[in-house]
């Protein structure tokens, strides 16, 4: 949505106690004062925004301090003298105050040398034209729009463009390249051709950006309505290969004897979009993005069947921790959740490609646990075949799988299918220490319970364990004799 407003209409929109207080303070101090950036942009895009940036041609800290003094205890003031900024939190809004400044950068850092400047200097340093617009808060010009770079036109034409030379803008602060892609994704805007070419030319500069900042922007892209827009831009400009090479490497198609495999990058973007239609869970979206990253390492040519990607799910699962560590993503339960979904994403598909048996569904539910619904969402999204009949057969079988899962959940599958004897009891029964033998015995009764070959009761399981242990001892003795 885009709506154009006159200065008089902008004055009405800003007819709020907060802005009038700031206006009075600025006039009393004899300084120019403007609301600037995202808050102004979102007025014209009719998007809600509680984060307000105010630039003062003078001391932003002094204006913020006066505002706190007038509002009193209801306002919270934070001052950052090293940066020349201050923040006032009041009535659910966060207001950032900064003095107008000009910036200059060195090649090896995105931290600028800052000097006091004019409003023009401050608008020159902004990342994009749509974020460089300012509205005056001084009484004589209250509501007047200052738009030197045509940000209003760029919003009308849905365009992301830098105010000055994009090569300078991106080289000075390479994080702006990710912000460029992120804004294009969030707003569903196009990146202006010269600005996009500058992304390509400066892609290598992204290497000086910390993993934390890269991660922050990637998460914002993933949370967008259509994140595939952003990953397509990142791939085409060369940035994705530097920050997420595991995903970038999916973008290749190899052919032998006239047989080519599908482009797994485009497939991944389609799966991601399918998941986004069903869920706003950020970590499920990460799982969708990473579910096939094991394919480049597992790709093999088999003359009998063509291209294969055997065990790509297990390979991909093992790649997740290093990727999370590099991007400073959380190495906790969230990572393990993504790992689990990457590892298991083929299981429901295998089940749905055959007769859907109770035993297979029980195993699936046992391994997926509480994440089974998210796993099913991912797997259904993964069916992107252009063969309508094949795709419908899979989706129909998924309905059967889901019905069986509902039935098992109602029967309390954890009580029914998790053996009531654990590893500690097994070690006590046979005077064993932790090791392979305990694992074999645990697996034996687990499989028997899942196949319903034995009642999940202590007496029945102990009898089965004794028989299995005696068999293992006989095999061990026979091996010695041989």
mmCIF file of C-alpha atoms in Angstrom, residues 213-358:
data_model
loop_
_atom_site.group_PDB
_atom_site.id
_atom_site.type_symbol
_atom_site.label_atom_id
_atom_site.label_comp_id
_atom_site.label_asym_id
_atom_site.label_seq_id
_atom_site.Cartn_x
_atom_site.Cartn_y
_atom_site.Cartn_z
ATOM 1 C CA UNK A 213 24.728 -8.938 12.043
ATOM 2 C CA UNK A 214 24.437 -11.302 9.086
ATOM 3 C CA UNK A 215 22.237 -13.603 11.166
ATOM 4 C CA UNK A 216 20.003 -10.700 12.228
ATOM 5 C CA UNK A 217 19.321 -9.729 8.616
ATOM 6 C CA UNK A 218 18.817 -13.331 7.458
ATOM 7 C CA UNK A 219 16.274 -13.873 10.230
ATOM 8 C CA UNK A 220 14.381 -10.764 9.134
ATOM 9 C CA UNK A 221 14.357 -12.036 5.551
ATOM 10 C CA UNK A 222 13.135 -15.451 6.712
ATOM 11 C CA UNK A 223 10.355 -13.838 8.750
ATOM 12 C CA UNK A 224 9.105 -11.978 5.672
ATOM 13 C CA UNK A 225 5.982 -13.048 3.848
ATOM 14 C CA UNK A 226 7.952 -14.270 0.797
ATOM 15 C CA UNK A 227 11.560 -14.878 1.875
ATOM 16 C CA UNK A 228 12.454 -16.557 -1.423
ATOM 17 C CA UNK A 229 12.617 -13.048 -2.943
ATOM 18 C CA UNK A 230 15.547 -12.218 -0.693
ATOM 19 C CA UNK A 231 17.443 -15.468 -1.204
ATOM 20 C CA UNK A 232 17.047 -15.150 -4.967
ATOM 21 C CA UNK A 233 18.552 -11.633 -4.825
ATOM 22 C CA UNK A 234 21.380 -12.812 -2.543
ATOM 23 C CA UNK A 235 22.219 -15.663 -4.901
ATOM 24 C CA UNK A 236 22.150 -13.564 -8.062
ATOM 25 C CA UNK A 237 24.380 -10.825 -6.635
ATOM 26 C CA UNK A 238 26.936 -13.294 -5.237
ATOM 27 C CA UNK A 239 26.468 -12.595 -1.517
ATOM 28 C CA UNK A 240 24.798 -15.915 -0.673
ATOM 29 C CA UNK A 241 27.896 -17.898 -1.683
ATOM 30 C CA UNK A 242 29.859 -15.904 0.915
ATOM 31 C CA UNK A 243 27.431 -16.089 3.852
ATOM 32 C CA UNK A 244 25.520 -19.335 3.177
ATOM 33 C CA UNK A 245 27.631 -21.365 0.728
ATOM 34 C CA UNK A 246 25.792 -24.535 1.753
ATOM 35 C CA UNK A 247 22.578 -23.153 0.240
ATOM 36 C CA UNK A 248 24.261 -21.380 -2.674
ATOM 37 C CA UNK A 249 25.888 -24.628 -3.859
ATOM 38 C CA UNK A 250 22.442 -26.093 -4.473
ATOM 39 C CA UNK A 251 22.130 -23.792 -7.496
ATOM 40 C CA UNK A 252 23.559 -26.071 -10.153
ATOM 41 C CA UNK A 253 22.227 -28.606 -12.622
ATOM 42 C CA UNK A 254 24.444 -31.379 -13.997
ATOM 43 C CA UNK A 255 23.556 -33.514 -16.981
ATOM 44 C CA UNK A 256 24.856 -36.898 -18.164
ATOM 45 C CA UNK A 257 23.652 -38.943 -21.064
ATOM 46 C CA UNK A 258 20.856 -36.450 -21.549
ATOM 47 C CA UNK A 259 19.606 -36.879 -17.976
ATOM 48 C CA UNK A 260 19.704 -33.872 -15.651
ATOM 49 C CA UNK A 261 18.710 -33.540 -12.017
ATOM 50 C CA UNK A 262 16.505 -30.669 -10.864
ATOM 51 C CA UNK A 263 17.884 -27.361 -9.622
ATOM 52 C CA UNK A 264 17.856 -27.958 -5.883
ATOM 53 C CA UNK A 265 18.217 -24.238 -5.084
ATOM 54 C CA UNK A 266 14.999 -23.378 -6.897
ATOM 55 C CA UNK A 267 13.377 -26.421 -5.282
ATOM 56 C CA UNK A 268 14.507 -25.190 -1.846
ATOM 57 C CA UNK A 269 12.979 -21.760 -2.440
ATOM 58 C CA UNK A 270 9.712 -23.416 -3.467
ATOM 59 C CA UNK A 271 9.721 -25.575 -0.323
ATOM 60 C CA UNK A 272 10.448 -22.495 1.804
ATOM 61 C CA UNK A 273 7.504 -20.631 0.274
ATOM 62 C CA UNK A 274 5.236 -23.640 0.836
ATOM 63 C CA UNK A 275 6.229 -23.746 4.514
ATOM 64 C CA UNK A 276 5.658 -19.993 4.887
ATOM 65 C CA UNK A 277 2.065 -20.432 3.729
ATOM 66 C CA UNK A 278 1.496 -22.782 6.680
ATOM 67 C CA UNK A 279 3.682 -21.474 9.496
ATOM 68 C CA UNK A 280 5.501 -18.375 10.767
ATOM 69 C CA UNK A 281 7.836 -20.526 12.917
ATOM 70 C CA UNK A 282 11.301 -19.083 12.205
ATOM 71 C CA UNK A 283 13.108 -22.339 12.973
ATOM 72 C CA UNK A 284 10.803 -24.392 10.764
ATOM 73 C CA UNK A 285 11.644 -21.908 8.007
ATOM 74 C CA UNK A 286 15.358 -22.423 8.707
ATOM 75 C CA UNK A 287 14.788 -26.187 8.423
ATOM 76 C CA UNK A 288 13.080 -25.667 5.057
ATOM 77 C CA UNK A 289 15.998 -23.543 3.833
ATOM 78 C CA UNK A 290 18.569 -26.125 4.942
ATOM 79 C CA UNK A 291 16.719 -29.400 4.358
ATOM 80 C CA UNK A 292 18.655 -30.306 1.186
ATOM 81 C CA UNK A 293 22.120 -28.844 1.931
ATOM 82 C CA UNK A 294 23.558 -32.376 1.999
ATOM 83 C CA UNK A 295 22.743 -32.963 -1.674
ATOM 84 C CA UNK A 296 25.909 -31.503 -3.288
ATOM 85 C CA UNK A 297 28.080 -33.793 -1.133
ATOM 86 C CA UNK A 298 25.908 -36.873 -1.697
ATOM 87 C CA UNK A 299 25.303 -36.480 -5.442
ATOM 88 C CA UNK A 300 26.271 -39.560 -7.465
ATOM 89 C CA UNK A 301 25.666 -40.776 -11.018
ATOM 90 C CA UNK A 302 24.272 -44.287 -11.321
ATOM 91 C CA UNK A 303 23.985 -45.486 -14.949
ATOM 92 C CA UNK A 304 21.008 -47.650 -14.008
ATOM 93 C CA UNK A 305 18.876 -45.082 -12.185
ATOM 94 C CA UNK A 306 20.442 -41.701 -12.999
ATOM 95 C CA UNK A 307 21.316 -39.085 -10.394
ATOM 96 C CA UNK A 308 21.065 -40.090 -6.732
ATOM 97 C CA UNK A 309 21.386 -38.192 -3.451
ATOM 98 C CA UNK A 310 21.509 -41.091 -0.986
ATOM 99 C CA UNK A 311 21.764 -40.111 2.700
ATOM 100 C CA UNK A 312 21.682 -36.398 1.907
ATOM 101 C CA UNK A 313 19.451 -35.921 4.939
ATOM 102 C CA UNK A 314 22.061 -37.397 7.310
ATOM 103 C CA UNK A 315 24.879 -35.440 5.659
ATOM 104 C CA UNK A 316 22.827 -32.244 5.888
ATOM 105 C CA UNK A 317 21.990 -32.891 9.529
ATOM 106 C CA UNK A 318 25.722 -33.095 10.352
ATOM 107 C CA UNK A 319 26.357 -29.799 8.527
ATOM 108 C CA UNK A 320 23.859 -27.808 10.605
ATOM 109 C CA UNK A 321 25.956 -27.252 13.791
ATOM 110 C CA UNK A 322 28.930 -25.723 11.960
ATOM 111 C CA UNK A 323 26.601 -23.483 9.950
ATOM 112 C CA UNK A 324 24.802 -22.322 13.107
ATOM 113 C CA UNK A 325 28.115 -21.720 14.850
ATOM 114 C CA UNK A 326 29.478 -19.634 11.967
ATOM 115 C CA UNK A 327 26.369 -17.447 11.793
ATOM 116 C CA UNK A 328 26.140 -17.112 15.582
ATOM 117 C CA UNK A 329 22.734 -18.780 15.556
ATOM 118 C CA UNK A 330 21.702 -20.391 18.863
ATOM 119 C CA UNK A 331 23.458 -23.697 19.574
ATOM 120 C CA UNK A 332 20.668 -24.904 21.838
ATOM 121 C CA UNK A 333 17.348 -26.691 21.416
ATOM 122 C CA UNK A 334 16.563 -24.547 18.364
ATOM 123 C CA UNK A 335 19.587 -25.946 16.524
ATOM 124 C CA UNK A 336 18.716 -29.503 17.565
ATOM 125 C CA UNK A 337 15.165 -28.927 16.299
ATOM 126 C CA UNK A 338 16.476 -27.850 12.872
ATOM 127 C CA UNK A 339 18.887 -30.802 12.854
ATOM 128 C CA UNK A 340 16.078 -33.224 13.623
ATOM 129 C CA UNK A 341 13.847 -31.929 10.841
ATOM 130 C CA UNK A 342 16.698 -31.992 8.313
ATOM 131 C CA UNK A 343 17.539 -35.556 9.325
ATOM 132 C CA UNK A 344 13.958 -36.846 9.283
ATOM 133 C CA UNK A 345 12.522 -34.917 6.344
ATOM 134 C CA UNK A 346 12.705 -37.944 4.031
ATOM 135 C CA UNK A 347 10.956 -40.350 6.401
ATOM 136 C CA UNK A 348 7.318 -39.350 5.812
ATOM 137 C CA UNK A 349 8.005 -39.190 2.070
ATOM 138 C CA UNK A 350 9.313 -42.776 2.088
ATOM 139 C CA UNK A 351 6.259 -43.872 4.060
ATOM 140 C CA UNK A 352 3.900 -42.045 1.697
ATOM 141 C CA UNK A 353 5.567 -43.618 -1.344
ATOM 142 C CA UNK A 354 4.509 -47.087 -0.213
ATOM 143 C CA UNK A 355 1.634 -48.657 1.674
ATOM 144 C CA UNK A 356 1.232 -46.654 4.864
ATOM 145 C CA UNK A 357 1.817 -49.238 7.603
ATOM 146 C CA UNK A 358 1.094 -48.789 11.283
#
